[in-house]
mmCIF file of C-alpha atoms in Angstrom:
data_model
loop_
_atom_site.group_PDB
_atom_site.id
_atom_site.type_symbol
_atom_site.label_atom_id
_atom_site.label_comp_id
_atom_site.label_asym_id
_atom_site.label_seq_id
_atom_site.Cartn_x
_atom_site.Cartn_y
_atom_site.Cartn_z
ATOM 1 C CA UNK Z 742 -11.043 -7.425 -6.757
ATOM 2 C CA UNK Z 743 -8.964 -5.079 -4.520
ATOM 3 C CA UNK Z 744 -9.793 -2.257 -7.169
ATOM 4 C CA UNK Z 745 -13.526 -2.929 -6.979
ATOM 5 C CA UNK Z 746 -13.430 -2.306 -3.598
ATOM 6 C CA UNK Z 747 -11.738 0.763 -4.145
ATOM 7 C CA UNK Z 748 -14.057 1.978 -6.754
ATOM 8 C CA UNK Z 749 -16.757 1.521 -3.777
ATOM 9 C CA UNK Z 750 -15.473 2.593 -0.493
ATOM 10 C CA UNK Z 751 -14.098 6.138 -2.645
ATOM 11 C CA UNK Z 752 -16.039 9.612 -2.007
ATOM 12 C CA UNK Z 753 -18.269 7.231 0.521
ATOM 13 C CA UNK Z 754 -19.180 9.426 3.740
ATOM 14 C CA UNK Z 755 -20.024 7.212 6.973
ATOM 15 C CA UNK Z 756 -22.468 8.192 9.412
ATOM 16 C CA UNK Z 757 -21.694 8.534 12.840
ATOM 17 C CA UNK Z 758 -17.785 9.427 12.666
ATOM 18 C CA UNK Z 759 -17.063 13.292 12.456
ATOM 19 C CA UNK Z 760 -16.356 14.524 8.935
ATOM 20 C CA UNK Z 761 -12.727 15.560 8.982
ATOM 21 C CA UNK Z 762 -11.867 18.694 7.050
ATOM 22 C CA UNK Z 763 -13.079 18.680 3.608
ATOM 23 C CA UNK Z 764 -10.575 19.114 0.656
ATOM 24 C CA UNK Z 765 -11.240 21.602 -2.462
ATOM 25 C CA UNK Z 766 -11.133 19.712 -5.475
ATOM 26 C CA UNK Z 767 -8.569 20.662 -7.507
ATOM 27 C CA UNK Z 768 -8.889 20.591 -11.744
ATOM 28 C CA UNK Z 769 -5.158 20.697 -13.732
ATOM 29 C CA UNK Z 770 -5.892 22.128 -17.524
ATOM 30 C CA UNK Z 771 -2.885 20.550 -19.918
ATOM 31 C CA UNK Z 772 -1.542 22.925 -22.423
ATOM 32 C CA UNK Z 773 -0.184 21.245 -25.620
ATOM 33 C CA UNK Z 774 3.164 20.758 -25.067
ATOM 34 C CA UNK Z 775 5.568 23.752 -28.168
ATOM 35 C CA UNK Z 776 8.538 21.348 -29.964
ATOM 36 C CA UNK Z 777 11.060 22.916 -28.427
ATOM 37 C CA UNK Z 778 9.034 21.904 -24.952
ATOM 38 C CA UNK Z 779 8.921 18.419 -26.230
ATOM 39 C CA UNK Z 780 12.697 18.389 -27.130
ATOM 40 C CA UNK Z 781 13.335 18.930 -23.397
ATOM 41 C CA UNK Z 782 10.674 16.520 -21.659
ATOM 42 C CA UNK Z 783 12.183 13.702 -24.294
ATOM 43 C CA UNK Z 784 15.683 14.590 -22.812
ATOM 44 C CA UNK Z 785 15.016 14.033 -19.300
ATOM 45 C CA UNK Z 786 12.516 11.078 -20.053
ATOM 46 C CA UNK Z 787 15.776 9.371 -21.300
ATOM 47 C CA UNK Z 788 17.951 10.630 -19.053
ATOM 48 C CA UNK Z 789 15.245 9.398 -15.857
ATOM 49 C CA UNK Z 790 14.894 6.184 -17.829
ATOM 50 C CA UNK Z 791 18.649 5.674 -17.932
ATOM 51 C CA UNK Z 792 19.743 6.398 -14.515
ATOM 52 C CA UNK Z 793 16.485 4.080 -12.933
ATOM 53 C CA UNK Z 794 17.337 1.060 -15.107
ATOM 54 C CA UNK Z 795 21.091 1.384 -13.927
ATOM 55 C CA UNK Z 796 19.864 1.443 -10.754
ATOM 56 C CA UNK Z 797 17.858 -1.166 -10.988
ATOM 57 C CA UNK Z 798 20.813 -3.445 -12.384
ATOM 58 C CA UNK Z 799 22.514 -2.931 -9.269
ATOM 59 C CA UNK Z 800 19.466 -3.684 -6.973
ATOM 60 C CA UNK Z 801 18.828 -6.803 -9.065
ATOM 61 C CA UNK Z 802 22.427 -7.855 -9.761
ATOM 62 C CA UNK Z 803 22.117 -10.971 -7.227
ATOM 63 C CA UNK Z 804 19.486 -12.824 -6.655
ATOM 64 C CA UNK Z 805 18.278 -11.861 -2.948
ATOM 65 C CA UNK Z 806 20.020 -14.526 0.111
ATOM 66 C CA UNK Z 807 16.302 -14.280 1.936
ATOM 67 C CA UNK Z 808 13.187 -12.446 2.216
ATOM 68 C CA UNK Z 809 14.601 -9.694 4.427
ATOM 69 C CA UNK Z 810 17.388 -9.110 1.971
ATOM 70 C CA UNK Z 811 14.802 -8.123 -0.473
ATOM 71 C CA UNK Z 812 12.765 -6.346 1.616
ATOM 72 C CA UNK Z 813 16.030 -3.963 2.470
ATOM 73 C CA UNK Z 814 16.699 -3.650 -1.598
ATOM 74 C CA UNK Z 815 13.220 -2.365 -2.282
ATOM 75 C CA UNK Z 816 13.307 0.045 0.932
ATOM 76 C CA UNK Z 817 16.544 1.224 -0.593
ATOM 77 C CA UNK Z 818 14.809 1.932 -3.792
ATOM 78 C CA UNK Z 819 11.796 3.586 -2.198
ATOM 79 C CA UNK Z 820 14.119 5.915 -0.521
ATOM 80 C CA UNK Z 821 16.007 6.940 -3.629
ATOM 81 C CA UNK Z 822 13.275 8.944 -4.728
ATOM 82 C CA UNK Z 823 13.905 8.033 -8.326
ATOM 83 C CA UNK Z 824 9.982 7.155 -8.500
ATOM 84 C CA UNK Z 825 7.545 8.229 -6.505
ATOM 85 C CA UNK Z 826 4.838 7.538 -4.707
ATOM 86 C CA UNK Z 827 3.148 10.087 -6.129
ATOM 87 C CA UNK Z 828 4.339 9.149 -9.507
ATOM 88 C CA UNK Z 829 1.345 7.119 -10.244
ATOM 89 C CA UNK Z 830 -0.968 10.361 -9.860
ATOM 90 C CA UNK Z 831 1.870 13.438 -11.235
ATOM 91 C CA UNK Z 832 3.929 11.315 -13.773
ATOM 92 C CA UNK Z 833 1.823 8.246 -14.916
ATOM 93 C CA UNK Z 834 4.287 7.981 -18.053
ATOM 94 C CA UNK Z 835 7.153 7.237 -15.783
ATOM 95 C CA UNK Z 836 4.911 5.347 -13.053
ATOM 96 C CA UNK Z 837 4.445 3.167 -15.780
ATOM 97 C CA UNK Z 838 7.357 2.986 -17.296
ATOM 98 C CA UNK Z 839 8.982 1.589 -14.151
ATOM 99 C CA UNK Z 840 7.187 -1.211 -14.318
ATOM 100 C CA UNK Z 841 7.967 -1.981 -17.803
ATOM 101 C CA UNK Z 842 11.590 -1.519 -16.867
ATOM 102 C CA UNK Z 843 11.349 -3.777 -13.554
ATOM 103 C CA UNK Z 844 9.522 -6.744 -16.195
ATOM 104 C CA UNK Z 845 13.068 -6.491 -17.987
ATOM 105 C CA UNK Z 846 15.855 -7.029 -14.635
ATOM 106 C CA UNK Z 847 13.156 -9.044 -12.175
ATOM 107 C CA UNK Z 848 11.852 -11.913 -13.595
ATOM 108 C CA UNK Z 849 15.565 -13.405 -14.498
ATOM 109 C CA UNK Z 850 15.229 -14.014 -10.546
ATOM 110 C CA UNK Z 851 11.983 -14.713 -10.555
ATOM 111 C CA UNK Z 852 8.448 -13.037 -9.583
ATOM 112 C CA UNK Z 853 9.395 -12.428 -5.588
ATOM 113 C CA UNK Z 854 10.890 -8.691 -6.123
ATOM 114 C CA UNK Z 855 8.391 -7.444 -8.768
ATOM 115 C CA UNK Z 856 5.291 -8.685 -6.815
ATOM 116 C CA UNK Z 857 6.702 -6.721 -3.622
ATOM 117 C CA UNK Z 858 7.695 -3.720 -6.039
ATOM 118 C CA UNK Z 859 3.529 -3.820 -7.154
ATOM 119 C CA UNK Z 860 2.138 -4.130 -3.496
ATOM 120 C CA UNK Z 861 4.416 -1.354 -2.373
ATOM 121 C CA UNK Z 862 3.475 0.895 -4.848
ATOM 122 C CA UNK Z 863 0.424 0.366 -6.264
ATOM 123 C CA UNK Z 864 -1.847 -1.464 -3.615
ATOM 124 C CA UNK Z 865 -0.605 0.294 -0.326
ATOM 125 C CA UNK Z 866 0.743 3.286 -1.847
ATOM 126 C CA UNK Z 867 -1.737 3.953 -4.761
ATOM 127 C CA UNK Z 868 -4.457 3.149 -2.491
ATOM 128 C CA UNK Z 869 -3.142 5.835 0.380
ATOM 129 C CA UNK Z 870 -3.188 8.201 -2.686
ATOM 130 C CA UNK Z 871 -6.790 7.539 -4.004
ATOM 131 C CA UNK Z 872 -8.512 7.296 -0.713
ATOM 132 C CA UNK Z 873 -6.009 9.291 1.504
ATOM 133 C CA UNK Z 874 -6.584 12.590 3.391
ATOM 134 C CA UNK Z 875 -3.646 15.611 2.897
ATOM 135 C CA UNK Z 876 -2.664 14.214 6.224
ATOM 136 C CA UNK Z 877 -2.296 10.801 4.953
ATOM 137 C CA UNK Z 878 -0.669 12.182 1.889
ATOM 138 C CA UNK Z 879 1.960 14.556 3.925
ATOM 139 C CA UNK Z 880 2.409 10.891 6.049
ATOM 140 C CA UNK Z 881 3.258 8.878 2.404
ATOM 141 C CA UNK Z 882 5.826 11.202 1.752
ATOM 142 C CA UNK Z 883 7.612 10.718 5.032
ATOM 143 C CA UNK Z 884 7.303 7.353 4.083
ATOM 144 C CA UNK Z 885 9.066 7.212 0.836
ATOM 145 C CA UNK Z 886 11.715 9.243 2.531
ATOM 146 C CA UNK Z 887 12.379 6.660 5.178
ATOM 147 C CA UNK Z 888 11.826 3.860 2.569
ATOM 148 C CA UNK Z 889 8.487 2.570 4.720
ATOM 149 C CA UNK Z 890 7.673 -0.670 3.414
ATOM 150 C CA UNK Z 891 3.649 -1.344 3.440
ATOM 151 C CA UNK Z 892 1.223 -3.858 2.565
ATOM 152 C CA UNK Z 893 -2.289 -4.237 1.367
ATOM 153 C CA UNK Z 894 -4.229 -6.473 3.918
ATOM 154 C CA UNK Z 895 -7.558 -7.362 1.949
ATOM 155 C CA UNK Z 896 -8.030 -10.791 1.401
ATOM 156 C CA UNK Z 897 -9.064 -13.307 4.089
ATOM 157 C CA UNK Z 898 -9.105 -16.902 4.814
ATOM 158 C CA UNK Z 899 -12.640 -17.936 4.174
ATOM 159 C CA UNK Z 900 -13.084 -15.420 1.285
ATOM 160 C CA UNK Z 901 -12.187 -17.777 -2.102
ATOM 161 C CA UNK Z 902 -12.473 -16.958 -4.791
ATOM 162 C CA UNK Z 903 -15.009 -13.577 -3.374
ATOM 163 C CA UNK Z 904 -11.541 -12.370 -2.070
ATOM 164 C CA UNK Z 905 -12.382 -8.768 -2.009
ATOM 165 C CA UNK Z 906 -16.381 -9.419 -1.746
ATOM 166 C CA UNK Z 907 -16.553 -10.943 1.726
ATOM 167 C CA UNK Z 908 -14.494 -9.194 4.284
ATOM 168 C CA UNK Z 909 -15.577 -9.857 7.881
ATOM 169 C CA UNK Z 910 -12.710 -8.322 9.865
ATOM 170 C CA UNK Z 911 -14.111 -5.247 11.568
ATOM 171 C CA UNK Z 912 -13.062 -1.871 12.501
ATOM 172 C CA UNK Z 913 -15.881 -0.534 15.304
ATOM 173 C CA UNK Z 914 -16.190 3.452 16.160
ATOM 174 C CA UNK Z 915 -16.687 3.641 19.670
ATOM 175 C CA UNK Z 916 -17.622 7.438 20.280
ATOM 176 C CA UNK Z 917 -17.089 7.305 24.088
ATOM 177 C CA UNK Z 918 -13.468 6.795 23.086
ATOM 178 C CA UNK Z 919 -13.370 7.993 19.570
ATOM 179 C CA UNK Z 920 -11.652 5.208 18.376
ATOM 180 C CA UNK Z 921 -11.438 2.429 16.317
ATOM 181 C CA UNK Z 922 -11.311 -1.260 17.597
ATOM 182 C CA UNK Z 923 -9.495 -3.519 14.667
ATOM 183 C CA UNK Z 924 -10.699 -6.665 15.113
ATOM 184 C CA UNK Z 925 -10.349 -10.393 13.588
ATOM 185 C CA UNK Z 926 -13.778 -12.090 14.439
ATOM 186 C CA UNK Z 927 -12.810 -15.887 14.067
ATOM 187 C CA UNK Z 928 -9.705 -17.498 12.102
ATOM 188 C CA UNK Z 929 -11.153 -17.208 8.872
ATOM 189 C CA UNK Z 930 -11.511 -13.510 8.700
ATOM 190 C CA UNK Z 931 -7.449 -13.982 9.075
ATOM 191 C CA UNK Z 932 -6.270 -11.927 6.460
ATOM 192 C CA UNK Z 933 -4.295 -14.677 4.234
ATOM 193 C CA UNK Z 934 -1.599 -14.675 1.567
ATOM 194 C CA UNK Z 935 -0.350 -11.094 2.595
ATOM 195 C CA UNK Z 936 2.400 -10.122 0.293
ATOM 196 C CA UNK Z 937 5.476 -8.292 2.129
ATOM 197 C CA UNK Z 938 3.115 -8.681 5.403
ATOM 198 C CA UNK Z 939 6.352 -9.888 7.335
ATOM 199 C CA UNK Z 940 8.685 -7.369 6.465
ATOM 200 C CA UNK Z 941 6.060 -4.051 6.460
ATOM 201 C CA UNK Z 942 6.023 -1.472 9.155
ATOM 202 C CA UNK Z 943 2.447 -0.289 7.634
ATOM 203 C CA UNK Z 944 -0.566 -1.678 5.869
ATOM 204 C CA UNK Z 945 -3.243 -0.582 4.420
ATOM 205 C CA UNK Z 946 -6.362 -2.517 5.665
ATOM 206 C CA UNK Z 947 -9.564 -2.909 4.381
ATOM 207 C CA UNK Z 948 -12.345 -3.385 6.873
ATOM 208 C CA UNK Z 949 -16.234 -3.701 7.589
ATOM 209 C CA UNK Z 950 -16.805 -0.479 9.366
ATOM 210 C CA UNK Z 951 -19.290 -0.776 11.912
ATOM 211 C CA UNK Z 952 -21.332 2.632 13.601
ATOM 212 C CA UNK Z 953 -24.154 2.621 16.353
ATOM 213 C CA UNK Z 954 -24.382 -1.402 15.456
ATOM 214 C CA UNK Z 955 -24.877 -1.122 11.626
ATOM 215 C CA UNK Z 956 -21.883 -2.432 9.313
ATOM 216 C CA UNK Z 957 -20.947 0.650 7.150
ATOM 217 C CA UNK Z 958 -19.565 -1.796 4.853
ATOM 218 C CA UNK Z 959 -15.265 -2.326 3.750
ATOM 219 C CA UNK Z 960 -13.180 1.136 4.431
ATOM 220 C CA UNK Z 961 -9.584 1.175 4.884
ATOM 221 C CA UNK Z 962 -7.577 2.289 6.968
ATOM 222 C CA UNK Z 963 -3.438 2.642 7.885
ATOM 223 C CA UNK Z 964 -2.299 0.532 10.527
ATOM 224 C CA UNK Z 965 1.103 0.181 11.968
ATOM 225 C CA UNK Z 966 2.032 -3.037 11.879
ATOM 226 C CA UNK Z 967 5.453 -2.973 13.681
ATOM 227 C CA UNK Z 968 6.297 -0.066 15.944
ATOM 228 C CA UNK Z 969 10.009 2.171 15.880
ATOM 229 C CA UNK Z 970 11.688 -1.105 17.126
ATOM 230 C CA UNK Z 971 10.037 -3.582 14.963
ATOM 231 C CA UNK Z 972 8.140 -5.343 17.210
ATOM 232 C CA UNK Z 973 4.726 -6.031 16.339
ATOM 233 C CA UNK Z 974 2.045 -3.498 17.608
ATOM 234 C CA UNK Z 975 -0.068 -4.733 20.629
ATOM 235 C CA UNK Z 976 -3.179 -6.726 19.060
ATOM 236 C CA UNK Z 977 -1.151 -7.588 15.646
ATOM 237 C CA UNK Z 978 -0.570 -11.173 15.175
ATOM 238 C CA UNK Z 979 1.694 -12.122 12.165
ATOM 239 C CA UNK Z 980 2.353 -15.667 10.764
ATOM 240 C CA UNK Z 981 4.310 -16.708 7.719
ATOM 241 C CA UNK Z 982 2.599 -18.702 5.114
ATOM 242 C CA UNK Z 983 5.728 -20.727 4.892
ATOM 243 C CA UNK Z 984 7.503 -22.032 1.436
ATOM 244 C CA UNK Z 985 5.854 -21.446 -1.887
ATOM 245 C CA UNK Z 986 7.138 -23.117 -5.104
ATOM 246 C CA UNK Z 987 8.070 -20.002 -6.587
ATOM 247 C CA UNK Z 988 9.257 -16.059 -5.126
ATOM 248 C CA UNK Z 989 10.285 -17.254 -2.046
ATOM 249 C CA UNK Z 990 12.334 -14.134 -2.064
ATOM 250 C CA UNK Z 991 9.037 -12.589 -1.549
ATOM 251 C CA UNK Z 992 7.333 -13.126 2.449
ATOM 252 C CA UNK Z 993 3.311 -13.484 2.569
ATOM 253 C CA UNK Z 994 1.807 -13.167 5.923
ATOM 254 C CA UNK Z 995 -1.383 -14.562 7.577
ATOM 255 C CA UNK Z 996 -2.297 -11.357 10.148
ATOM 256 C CA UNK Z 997 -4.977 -11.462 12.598
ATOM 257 C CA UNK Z 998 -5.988 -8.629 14.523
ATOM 258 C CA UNK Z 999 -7.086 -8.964 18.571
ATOM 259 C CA UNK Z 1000 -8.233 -5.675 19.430
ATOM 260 C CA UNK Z 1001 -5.996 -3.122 18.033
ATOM 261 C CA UNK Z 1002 -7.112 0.394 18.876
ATOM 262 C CA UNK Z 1003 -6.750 2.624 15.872
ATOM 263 C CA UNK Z 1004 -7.113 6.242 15.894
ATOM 264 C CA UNK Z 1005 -9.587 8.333 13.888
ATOM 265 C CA UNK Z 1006 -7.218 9.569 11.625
ATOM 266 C CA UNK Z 1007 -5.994 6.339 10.530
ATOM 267 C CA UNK Z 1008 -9.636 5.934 8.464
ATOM 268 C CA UNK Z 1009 -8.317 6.723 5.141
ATOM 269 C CA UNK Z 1010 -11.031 9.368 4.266
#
């Protein structure tokens, strides 16, 4: 699963690529919250709770005319601020809570808008937080600012049921230009069934990192997919999987990669 391979490629150092900067860890002691402390936290709980779920009425309120449509509501929503990104790691009550709140508008419309709520921010942004650098982390708030719209680009076209096992796309550190090269071997290390992979500027991908000829095993890393125009990035290759019987509200993407340089900093360290 996607979160297996998280569990493995986290605290992992990989030889041959300079160690970037290396961050203190940081320990947060709770102190048990006084009544009157409560009283104030269960105030603004409801108050949060009340003003996301109107908001979410209003996002929800018709059914989406097209993929794109959707894509712009949940960009809208990212950009609100109401939850964060960084939710999931500061405020897991509310992070959670959202979801329980999205269960009750999204499925009257079906699954399309809650599976793209889930990949935007648990899978590309929960995965930025867990494996991300303070760089990446300062970049992930720029992007819920701008209402970025990412993806998590891990399982490919040969893979099965091992979807998260077997990845054979590669990412290659060449030192004599101390870069990456992102590259889709053959058609079925096509990364398949990409939810929001149409509509997302970013994406978080997951790759078999090779150094001085020996695979390093899957790493991610963030990729632009589109640049400031929206034009796919030179070496990105996009296809839509086409109609599904359900969430067609919801775009999935088939994305191959032909040589796309990445820098060093986009290795999500």
């Amino acid at each position: 699963s996607g979160y297996a391979i998280l569990s493995s490629m986290r605290g992992t150092r990989t030889s041959g690529i300079p160690p970037p900067g290396d961050r203190g860890a940081m320990s947060t002691l709770s102190q048990p919250e006084s009544n009157s402390e409560r009283g104030v936290a269960d105030v603004e709980r409801a108050k949060w709770r009340a003003t996301y779920s109107a908001t979410l009425g209003q996002v929800l309120a018709t059914p989406a005319a097209d993929v794109r449509d959707s894509a712009e509501r949940l960009s809208g929503l990212v950009r609100a601020g109401l939850l964060k990104f960084s939710d999931l790691r500061e405020n897991p009550d509310r992070f959670f809570e959202a979801h329980r709140l999205l269960v009750n508008h999204g499925f009257e419309q079906g699954p399309g808008f809650s599976i793209r709520f889930t990949v935007e921010y648990n899978l590309f942004a929960g995965t930025v937080l867990e494996l991300g650098g303070p760089a990446h982390l300062a970049a992930l708030e720029r992007m819920q600012a701008d209402g970025t719209l990412g993806c998590f680009a891990l399982t490919e076209r040969l893979a099965g049921v091992n979807s998260g096992l077997v990845v054979q796309t590669t990412a290659t550190w060449l030192p004599e230009e101390a870069r990456f090269l992102l590259r889709t071997p053959h058609d079925g290390a096509c990364k398949n069934w990409i939810s929001q992979g149409l509509t997302a500027t970013k994406a978080v991908v997951v790759a078999d990192l090779i150094t001085r000829g020996t695979s390093r095993g899957p790493h991610a890393f963030l990729v632009d997919l589109r640049d400031a125009h929206g034009n796919p990035t030179p070496g990105v290759v996009l296809g839509d999987m086409g109609e599904k019987t359900t969430g067609n509200d919801l775009d999935n993407a088939n994305i191959r990669f032909d040589d796309v340089w990445l820098a060093r900093e986009t290795l999500l360290d």
